PDB file of C-alpha atoms in Angstrom:
ATOM      1  CA  MET A   1     -12.538 -13.416  -9.617  1.00  0.00           C
ATOM      2  CA  ASP A   2     -13.057 -17.144  -9.908  1.00  0.00           C
ATOM      3  CA  GLU A   3     -13.745 -18.691  -6.485  1.00  0.00           C
ATOM      4  CA  ILE A   4     -11.106 -21.388  -6.963  1.00  0.00           C
ATOM      5  CA  VAL A   5      -8.500 -18.724  -7.742  1.00  0.00           C
ATOM      6  CA  ARG A   6      -9.652 -16.580  -4.819  1.00  0.00           C
ATOM      7  CA  GLN A   7      -9.265 -19.464  -2.386  1.00  0.00           C
ATOM      8  CA  ALA A   8      -5.872 -20.401  -3.835  1.00  0.00           C
ATOM      9  CA  VAL A   9      -4.509 -16.866  -3.453  1.00  0.00           C
ATOM     10  CA  ALA A  10      -5.986 -16.638   0.048  1.00  0.00           C
ATOM     11  CA  ARG A  11      -4.208 -19.870   1.052  1.00  0.00           C
ATOM     12  CA  ALA A  12      -0.914 -18.540  -0.273  1.00  0.00           C
ATOM     13  CA  ILE A  13      -1.270 -15.252   1.617  1.00  0.00           C
ATOM     14  CA  MET A  14      -2.200 -17.108   4.808  1.00  0.00           C
ATOM     15  CA  THR A  15       0.931 -19.234   4.380  1.00  0.00           C
ATOM     16  CA  MET A  16       2.982 -16.045   4.040  1.00  0.00           C
ATOM     17  CA  ARG A  17       1.454 -14.486   7.155  1.00  0.00           C
ATOM     18  CA  ASP A  18       1.964 -17.649   9.191  1.00  0.00           C
ATOM     19  CA  ASN A  19       5.625 -17.963   8.183  1.00  0.00           C
ATOM     20  CA  LEU A  20       7.035 -14.438   7.991  1.00  0.00           C
ATOM     21  CA  GLY A  21      10.219 -15.499   9.746  1.00  0.00           C
ATOM     22  CA  GLU A  22      10.779 -18.578   7.593  1.00  0.00           C
ATOM     23  CA  ARG A  23      12.368 -19.038   4.193  1.00  0.00           C
ATOM     24  CA  LEU A  24       9.527 -19.425   1.693  1.00  0.00           C
ATOM     25  CA  THR A  25       9.976 -20.226  -1.976  1.00  0.00           C
ATOM     26  CA  ILE A  26       7.601 -19.870  -4.900  1.00  0.00           C
ATOM     27  CA  ASP A  27       7.345 -23.661  -4.868  1.00  0.00           C
ATOM     28  CA  ASP A  28       6.171 -23.561  -1.230  1.00  0.00           C
ATOM     29  CA  LEU A  29       3.526 -20.945  -1.997  1.00  0.00           C
ATOM     30  CA  ALA A  30       2.361 -22.681  -5.167  1.00  0.00           C
ATOM     31  CA  GLN A  31       1.998 -25.892  -3.183  1.00  0.00           C
ATOM     32  CA  ALA A  32      -0.129 -24.070  -0.597  1.00  0.00           C
ATOM     33  CA  ALA A  33      -2.272 -22.678  -3.414  1.00  0.00           C
ATOM     34  CA  MET A  34      -2.421 -26.136  -5.043  1.00  0.00           C
ATOM     35  CA  PHE A  35      -1.456 -24.681  -8.423  1.00  0.00           C
ATOM     36  CA  SER A  36       1.548 -25.170 -10.645  1.00  0.00           C
ATOM     37  CA  LYS A  37       4.313 -22.651  -9.974  1.00  0.00           C
ATOM     38  CA  PHE A  38       3.829 -20.819 -13.261  1.00  0.00           C
ATOM     39  CA  HIS A  39       0.036 -20.683 -13.078  1.00  0.00           C
ATOM     40  CA  PHE A  40       0.189 -19.593  -9.434  1.00  0.00           C
ATOM     41  CA  THR A  41       2.547 -16.710 -10.198  1.00  0.00           C
ATOM     42  CA  ARG A  42       0.250 -15.425 -12.948  1.00  0.00           C
ATOM     43  CA  VAL A  43      -2.989 -15.601 -10.958  1.00  0.00           C
ATOM     44  CA  PHE A  44      -1.370 -14.128  -7.835  1.00  0.00           C
ATOM     45  CA  LEU A  45      -0.108 -11.132  -9.791  1.00  0.00           C
ATOM     46  CA  ARG A  46      -3.527 -10.644 -11.343  1.00  0.00           C
ATOM     47  CA  ALA A  47      -5.285 -10.870  -7.955  1.00  0.00           C
ATOM     48  CA  THR A  48      -2.976  -8.645  -5.892  1.00  0.00           C
ATOM     49  CA  GLY A  49      -1.093  -6.478  -8.376  1.00  0.00           C
ATOM     50  CA  LEU A  50       2.266  -7.772  -7.105  1.00  0.00           C
ATOM     51  CA  SER A  51       4.407 -10.848  -7.595  1.00  0.00           C
ATOM     52  CA  PRO A  52       4.305 -13.390  -4.737  1.00  0.00           C
ATOM     53  CA  GLY A  53       7.858 -12.513  -3.712  1.00  0.00           C
ATOM     54  CA  ARG A  54       7.187  -8.798  -3.549  1.00  0.00           C
ATOM     55  CA  PHE A  55       3.923  -9.322  -1.669  1.00  0.00           C
ATOM     56  CA  LEU A  56       5.735 -11.474   0.898  1.00  0.00           C
ATOM     57  CA  SER A  57       8.443  -8.843   1.304  1.00  0.00           C
ATOM     58  CA  ALA A  58       5.758  -6.196   1.855  1.00  0.00           C
ATOM     59  CA  LEU A  59       4.044  -8.318   4.524  1.00  0.00           C
ATOM     60  CA  ARG A  60       7.360  -8.753   6.328  1.00  0.00           C
ATOM     61  CA  LEU A  61       8.046  -5.024   6.373  1.00  0.00           C
ATOM     62  CA  ALA A  62       4.466  -4.272   7.432  1.00  0.00           C
ATOM     63  CA  GLU A  63       4.855  -6.623  10.393  1.00  0.00           C
ATOM     64  CA  ALA A  64       8.143  -4.927  11.242  1.00  0.00           C
ATOM     65  CA  LYS A  65       6.326  -1.572  11.218  1.00  0.00           C
ATOM     66  CA  ARG A  66       3.726  -2.941  13.621  1.00  0.00           C
ATOM     67  CA  LEU A  67       6.315  -4.360  16.004  1.00  0.00           C
ATOM     68  CA  LEU A  68       8.390  -1.178  15.978  1.00  0.00           C
ATOM     69  CA  ALA A  69       5.360   0.992  16.727  1.00  0.00           C
ATOM     70  CA  THR A  70       3.757  -1.211  19.390  1.00  0.00           C
ATOM     71  CA  THR A  71       6.542  -3.120  21.183  1.00  0.00           C
ATOM     72  CA  THR A  72       9.991  -2.590  22.677  1.00  0.00           C
ATOM     73  CA  ILE A  73      11.543  -5.564  20.861  1.00  0.00           C
ATOM     74  CA  SER A  74      14.994  -4.666  19.557  1.00  0.00           C
ATOM     75  CA  VAL A  75      15.509  -3.866  15.884  1.00  0.00           C
ATOM     76  CA  ALA A  76      17.817  -6.878  15.562  1.00  0.00           C
ATOM     77  CA  ASP A  77      15.212  -9.262  16.996  1.00  0.00           C
ATOM     78  CA  ILE A  78      12.471  -7.787  14.816  1.00  0.00           C
ATOM     79  CA  SER A  79      14.600  -8.217  11.709  1.00  0.00           C
ATOM     80  CA  HIS A  80      15.002 -11.923  12.505  1.00  0.00           C
ATOM     81  CA  GLN A  81      11.311 -12.337  13.343  1.00  0.00           C
ATOM     82  CA  VAL A  82      10.348 -11.103   9.882  1.00  0.00           C
ATOM     83  CA  GLY A  83      12.804 -13.275   8.004  1.00  0.00           C
ATOM     84  CA  TYR A  84      16.016 -11.247   7.628  1.00  0.00           C
ATOM     85  CA  ASN A  85      19.400 -12.758   8.460  1.00  0.00           C
ATOM     86  CA  SER A  86      21.171  -9.404   8.234  1.00  0.00           C
ATOM     87  CA  VAL A  87      20.135  -6.398  10.312  1.00  0.00           C
ATOM     88  CA  GLY A  88      21.891  -4.146   7.800  1.00  0.00           C
ATOM     89  CA  THR A  89      19.875  -5.531   4.882  1.00  0.00           C
ATOM     90  CA  PHE A  90      16.668  -5.236   6.883  1.00  0.00           C
ATOM     91  CA  SER A  91      17.400  -1.632   7.865  1.00  0.00           C
ATOM     92  CA  ALA A  92      18.228  -0.637   4.285  1.00  0.00           C
ATOM     93  CA  ARG A  93      15.062  -2.194   2.854  1.00  0.00           C
ATOM     94  CA  PHE A  94      12.903  -0.818   5.646  1.00  0.00           C
ATOM     95  CA  SER A  95      14.287   2.695   5.168  1.00  0.00           C
ATOM     96  CA  GLY A  96      13.811   2.578   1.401  1.00  0.00           C
ATOM     97  CA  SER A  97      10.229   1.340   1.669  1.00  0.00           C
ATOM     98  CA  VAL A  98       8.960   3.247   4.712  1.00  0.00           C
ATOM     99  CA  GLY A  99      10.918   6.476   4.386  1.00  0.00           C
ATOM    100  CA  PHE A 100      12.548   6.235   7.821  1.00  0.00           C
ATOM    101  CA  SER A 101      15.067   3.979   9.494  1.00  0.00           C
ATOM    102  CA  PRO A 102      13.617   1.385  11.892  1.00  0.00           C
ATOM    103  CA  THR A 103      14.792   3.442  14.871  1.00  0.00           C
ATOM    104  CA  GLY A 104      13.426   6.643  13.371  1.00  0.00           C
ATOM    105  CA  TYR A 105      10.067   5.016  12.669  1.00  0.00           C
ATOM    106  CA  ARG A 106       9.870   3.745  16.250  1.00  0.00           C
ATOM    107  CA  GLN A 107      10.505   7.250  17.554  1.00  0.00           C
ATOM    108  CA  LEU A 108       7.616   8.512  15.405  1.00  0.00           C
ATOM    109  CA  ARG A 109       5.334   5.809  16.879  1.00  0.00           C
ATOM    110  CA  GLY A 110       3.936   4.865  13.519  1.00  0.00           C
ATOM    111  CA  THR A 111       3.023   8.208  11.949  1.00  0.00           C
ATOM    112  CA  THR A 112       4.948  11.047  10.366  1.00  0.00           C
ATOM    113  CA  PRO A 113       4.309  14.786   9.971  1.00  0.00           C
ATOM    114  CA  ARG A 114       6.096  14.875   6.605  1.00  0.00           C
ATOM    115  CA  ILE A 115       6.487  12.780   3.456  1.00  0.00           C
ATOM    116  CA  ALA A 116       9.530  13.163   1.219  1.00  0.00           C
ATOM    117  CA  GLU A 117       8.945  13.042  -2.539  1.00  0.00           C
ATOM    118  CA  ARG A 118      11.079  11.897  -5.446  1.00  0.00           C
ATOM    119  CA  ALA A 119      13.281  14.512  -7.058  1.00  0.00           C
ATOM    120  CA  GLY A 120      11.464  16.494  -9.730  1.00  0.00           C
ATOM    121  CA  GLN A 121      12.455  17.260 -13.289  1.00  0.00           C
ATOM    122  CA  PRO A 122      13.499  20.810 -14.192  1.00  0.00           C
ATOM    123  CA  GLY A 123      10.749  22.592 -16.065  1.00  0.00           C
ATOM    124  CA  SER A 124       8.159  19.867 -15.565  1.00  0.00           C
ATOM    125  CA  GLU A 125       4.699  21.377 -15.866  1.00  0.00           C
ATOM    126  CA  ALA A 126       2.703  18.152 -16.080  1.00  0.00           C
ATOM    127  CA  ALA A 127      -0.154  17.524 -13.672  1.00  0.00           C
ATOM    128  CA  VAL A 128      -2.323  14.589 -12.666  1.00  0.00           C
ATOM    129  CA  ARG A 129      -5.778  15.462 -11.451  1.00  0.00           C
ATOM    130  CA  GLY A 130      -9.038  13.743 -10.758  1.00  0.00           C
ATOM    131  CA  HIS A 131     -11.645  12.990  -8.129  1.00  0.00           C
ATOM    132  CA  VAL A 132     -11.487  10.646  -5.156  1.00  0.00           C
ATOM    133  CA  TRP A 133     -14.918   9.078  -4.711  1.00  0.00           C
ATOM    134  CA  ARG A 134     -16.080   7.560  -1.446  1.00  0.00           C
ATOM    135  CA  PRO A 135     -18.358   4.485  -1.289  1.00  0.00           C
ATOM    136  CA  PRO A 136     -22.076   5.346  -1.394  1.00  0.00           C
ATOM    137  CA  GLY A 137     -23.220   6.486   2.028  1.00  0.00           C
ATOM    138  CA  ALA A 138     -19.734   6.231   3.524  1.00  0.00           C
ATOM    139  CA  GLU A 139     -17.954   8.903   5.530  1.00  0.00           C
ATOM    140  CA  THR A 140     -14.206   9.426   5.319  1.00  0.00           C
ATOM    141  CA  GLY A 141     -11.575  11.430   7.101  1.00  0.00           C
ATOM    142  CA  PRO A 142      -8.435  12.850   5.463  1.00  0.00           C
ATOM    143  CA  VAL A 143      -7.353  11.077   2.267  1.00  0.00           C
ATOM    144  CA  PHE A 144      -3.767  10.454   1.180  1.00  0.00           C
ATOM    145  CA  VAL A 145      -3.287  10.582  -2.598  1.00  0.00           C
ATOM    146  CA  GLY A 146       0.112   9.590  -3.988  1.00  0.00           C
ATOM    147  CA  LEU A 147       1.803   8.636  -7.254  1.00  0.00           C
ATOM    148  CA  PHE A 148       3.885   5.446  -7.207  1.00  0.00           C
ATOM    149  CA  PRO A 149       5.668   3.419  -9.918  1.00  0.00           C
ATOM    150  CA  ALA A 150       3.992   0.146  -8.821  1.00  0.00           C
ATOM    151  CA  LYS A 151       0.699  -0.951  -7.279  1.00  0.00           C
ATOM    152  CA  ILE A 152       1.942  -0.471  -3.726  1.00  0.00           C
ATOM    153  CA  ALA A 153       2.449   2.574  -1.504  1.00  0.00           C
ATOM    154  CA  GLU A 154       6.152   1.978  -1.004  1.00  0.00           C
ATOM    155  CA  GLY A 155       9.085   4.369  -1.088  1.00  0.00           C
ATOM    156  CA  ALA A 156       8.918   8.063  -1.834  1.00  0.00           C
ATOM    157  CA  PRO A 157       5.912   9.034  -3.962  1.00  0.00           C
ATOM    158  CA  ALA A 158       6.508  11.054  -7.109  1.00  0.00           C
ATOM    159  CA  ARG A 159       3.954  13.538  -5.773  1.00  0.00           C
ATOM    160  CA  HIS A 160       1.315  13.449  -3.064  1.00  0.00           C
ATOM    161  CA  VAL A 161      -1.382  15.449  -1.345  1.00  0.00           C
ATOM    162  CA  ILE A 162      -3.474  15.009   1.797  1.00  0.00           C
ATOM    163  CA  LEU A 163      -7.100  15.937   1.148  1.00  0.00           C
ATOM    164  CA  PRO A 164      -9.400  16.909   4.036  1.00  0.00           C
ATOM    165  CA  GLY A 165     -11.894  14.386   2.666  1.00  0.00           C
ATOM    166  CA  ALA A 166     -12.966  12.675  -0.536  1.00  0.00           C
ATOM    167  CA  GLY A 167     -13.080  15.129  -3.428  1.00  0.00           C
ATOM    168  CA  GLN A 168     -11.014  16.667  -6.197  1.00  0.00           C
ATOM    169  CA  TYR A 169      -7.222  16.515  -6.190  1.00  0.00           C
ATOM    170  CA  THR A 170      -4.417  17.987  -8.299  1.00  0.00           C
ATOM    171  CA  LEU A 171      -0.780  16.886  -8.305  1.00  0.00           C
ATOM    172  CA  THR A 172       1.553  19.313 -10.071  1.00  0.00           C
ATOM    173  CA  ASP A 173       5.122  19.177 -11.432  1.00  0.00           C
ATOM    174  CA  VAL A 174       4.755  15.425 -11.972  1.00  0.00           C
ATOM    175  CA  PRO A 175       7.871  13.695 -13.371  1.00  0.00           C
ATOM    176  CA  LEU A 176       7.539  12.039 -16.765  1.00  0.00           C
ATOM    177  CA  GLY A 177       6.743   8.332 -16.688  1.00  0.00           C
ATOM    178  CA  SER A 178       4.004   5.887 -15.737  1.00  0.00           C
ATOM    179  CA  TRP A 179       2.460   6.160 -12.288  1.00  0.00           C
ATOM    180  CA  TYR A 180      -0.269   4.544 -10.239  1.00  0.00           C
ATOM    181  CA  VAL A 181      -2.550   6.774  -8.188  1.00  0.00           C
ATOM    182  CA  ILE A 182      -2.925   5.154  -4.764  1.00  0.00           C
ATOM    183  CA  THR A 183      -5.237   6.487  -2.074  1.00  0.00           C
ATOM    184  CA  HIS A 184      -5.494   5.636   1.601  1.00  0.00           C
ATOM    185  CA  ALA A 185      -7.985   6.793   4.216  1.00  0.00           C
ATOM    186  CA  PHE A 186     -10.095   5.678   7.144  1.00  0.00           C
ATOM    187  CA  GLY A 187     -13.856   5.741   6.969  1.00  0.00           C
ATOM    188  CA  SER A 188     -17.107   4.212   8.078  1.00  0.00           C
ATOM    189  CA  CYS A 189     -19.689   2.520   5.887  1.00  0.00           C
ATOM    190  CA  PRO A 190     -23.455   2.365   6.411  1.00  0.00           C
ATOM    191  CA  ASN A 191     -24.764  -0.717   8.235  1.00  0.00           C
ATOM    192  CA  ASP A 192     -21.242  -1.487   9.458  1.00  0.00           C
ATOM    193  CA  ASP A 193     -20.779  -1.217  13.225  1.00  0.00           C
ATOM    194  CA  ARG A 194     -17.020  -1.870  13.144  1.00  0.00           C
ATOM    195  CA  GLY A 195     -16.228   1.854  13.254  1.00  0.00           C
ATOM    196  CA  LEU A 196     -13.398   3.372  11.236  1.00  0.00           C
ATOM    197  CA  ARG A 197     -11.953   0.983   8.679  1.00  0.00           C
ATOM    198  CA  PRO A 198      -8.942   1.434   6.396  1.00  0.00           C
ATOM    199  CA  MET A 199      -9.919   2.253   2.820  1.00  0.00           C
ATOM    200  CA  THR A 200      -7.902   2.203  -0.361  1.00  0.00           C
ATOM    201  CA  GLY A 201      -8.199   3.080  -4.025  1.00  0.00           C
ATOM    202  CA  LEU A 202      -6.093   2.547  -7.139  1.00  0.00           C
ATOM    203  CA  ALA A 203      -6.054   4.020 -10.638  1.00  0.00           C
ATOM    204  CA  GLY A 204      -3.580   3.689 -13.459  1.00  0.00           C
ATOM    205  CA  PRO A 205      -1.133   3.380 -14.822  1.00  0.00           C
ATOM    206  CA  VAL A 206      -1.242   7.059 -15.734  1.00  0.00           C
ATOM    207  CA  THR A 207       1.443   7.915 -18.280  1.00  0.00           C
ATOM    208  CA  VAL A 208       2.774  11.464 -18.114  1.00  0.00           C
ATOM    209  CA  HIS A 209       4.199  12.570 -21.462  1.00  0.00           C
ATOM    210  CA  ARG A 210       6.282  15.587 -22.315  1.00  0.00           C
ATOM    211  CA  GLY A 211       4.077  18.367 -23.654  1.00  0.00           C
ATOM    212  CA  VAL A 212       0.877  17.018 -22.074  1.00  0.00           C
ATOM    213  CA  ALA A 213      -0.405  19.534 -19.540  1.00  0.00           C
ATOM    214  CA  ALA A 214      -2.622  17.237 -17.472  1.00  0.00           C
ATOM    215  CA  SER A 215      -3.640  13.602 -17.131  1.00  0.00           C
ATOM    216  CA  LEU A 216      -6.939  12.579 -15.546  1.00  0.00           C
ATOM    217  CA  ALA A 217      -7.385   9.745 -13.045  1.00  0.00           C
ATOM    218  CA  ASP A 218     -10.447   9.299 -10.846  1.00  0.00           C
ATOM    219  CA  VAL A 219     -10.123   6.926  -7.890  1.00  0.00           C
ATOM    220  CA  ARG A 220     -12.827   5.104  -5.937  1.00  0.00           C
ATOM    221  CA  LEU A 221     -12.201   4.352  -2.284  1.00  0.00           C
ATOM    222  CA  ARG A 222     -13.297   0.989  -0.915  1.00  0.00           C
ATOM    223  CA  PRO A 223     -12.646  -0.953   2.290  1.00  0.00           C
ATOM    224  CA  ARG A 224      -9.298  -2.744   2.230  1.00  0.00           C
ATOM    225  CA  HIS A 225      -9.290  -6.536   1.942  1.00  0.00           C
ATOM    226  CA  GLY A 226      -6.742  -9.288   2.370  1.00  0.00           C
ATOM    227  CA  PHE A 227      -5.505  -9.209  -1.221  1.00  0.00           C
ATOM    228  CA  ASP A 228      -4.444  -5.548  -0.982  1.00  0.00           C
ATOM    229  CA  PRO A 229      -0.709  -4.990  -0.482  1.00  0.00           C
ATOM    230  CA  PRO A 230       0.055  -3.266   2.826  1.00  0.00           C
ATOM    231  CA  VAL A 231       0.813   0.442   2.956  1.00  0.00           C
ATOM    232  CA  LEU A 232       4.552   0.556   3.628  1.00  0.00           C
ATOM    233  CA  LEU A 233       5.197   4.287   3.322  1.00  0.00           C
ATOM    234  CA  ALA A 234       4.946   6.046   6.693  1.00  0.00           C
ATOM    235  CA  LEU A 235       1.922   8.366   6.585  1.00  0.00           C
ATOM    236  CA  PRO A 236       0.464  11.088   8.799  1.00  0.00           C
ATOM    237  CA  ASP A 237      -2.280  10.056  11.203  1.00  0.00           C
ATOM    238  CA  LEU A 238      -5.420   9.844   9.059  1.00  0.00           C
ATOM    239  CA  ARG A 239      -7.695   8.569  11.835  1.00  0.00           C
ATOM    240  CA  HIS A 240      -9.617  11.811  12.253  1.00  0.00           C
ATOM    241  CA  ALA A 241     -13.362  12.207  12.455  1.00  0.00           C
ATOM    242  CA  PRO A 242     -14.871  11.428   9.039  1.00  0.00           C
ATOM    243  CA  ALA A 243     -15.891  14.355   6.880  1.00  0.00           C
ATOM    244  CA  ARG A 244     -19.596  14.158   6.141  1.00  0.00           C
ATOM    245  CA  HIS A 245     -19.283  15.952   2.817  1.00  0.00           C
ATOM    246  CA  PRO A 246     -16.581  15.679   0.144  1.00  0.00           C
ATOM    247  CA  VAL A 247     -14.221  18.629   0.089  1.00  0.00           C
ATOM    248  CA  ALA A 248     -12.733  19.869  -3.193  1.00  0.00           C
ATOM    249  CA  VAL A 249      -9.246  21.352  -3.166  1.00  0.00           C
TER     250      VAL A 249
END
């Protein structure tokens, strides 16, 4: 990525993070990036995989998740802190993106033992399979693998699996359509003394056609960075001791 573009996108994301409770327009963000509105929208989408508006919405909901899991601030106050004028609108969007109501998510304290999936299609026999690769020399714990319609882990996945570590995966009875394979894990990298770090991976879109038995999609994990959309879907606790060897399932 061009350094000028990288810095422009970084300025826009910093502006979002610093003003989650404020009304921000594309013009405001383009001004922060010092690009024209149309050029900014294109380069932001290319850099992050999401439009500026959707990325901002994801940051707001991610901050709401953090506040619900770590504070006793009321749901109404949290909704206002992250830029919503209506508690009802906030609750509906939070529930649709995270998989639980704000109150339900708070009761879970940030993790969930179960993940609901999208409704299947009768008689679907399609599968998506591949291999999740870890960075060279890295160690990872359990790995979430899910199919989503966009480049963000938001809402119910079409299908998902939790692997005990990096390795082979198979998702069966996949609905027809185009899906992104998104992975999430925690791991440690060599020569990095920061301990467990969140890791992510993305492949796709993978298009599942009628009559096609299996589609292949390998995914490479890497440490998350500031241009990655937050993980909105509530997940099980993946912060277990890293597996030293990939496990195939």
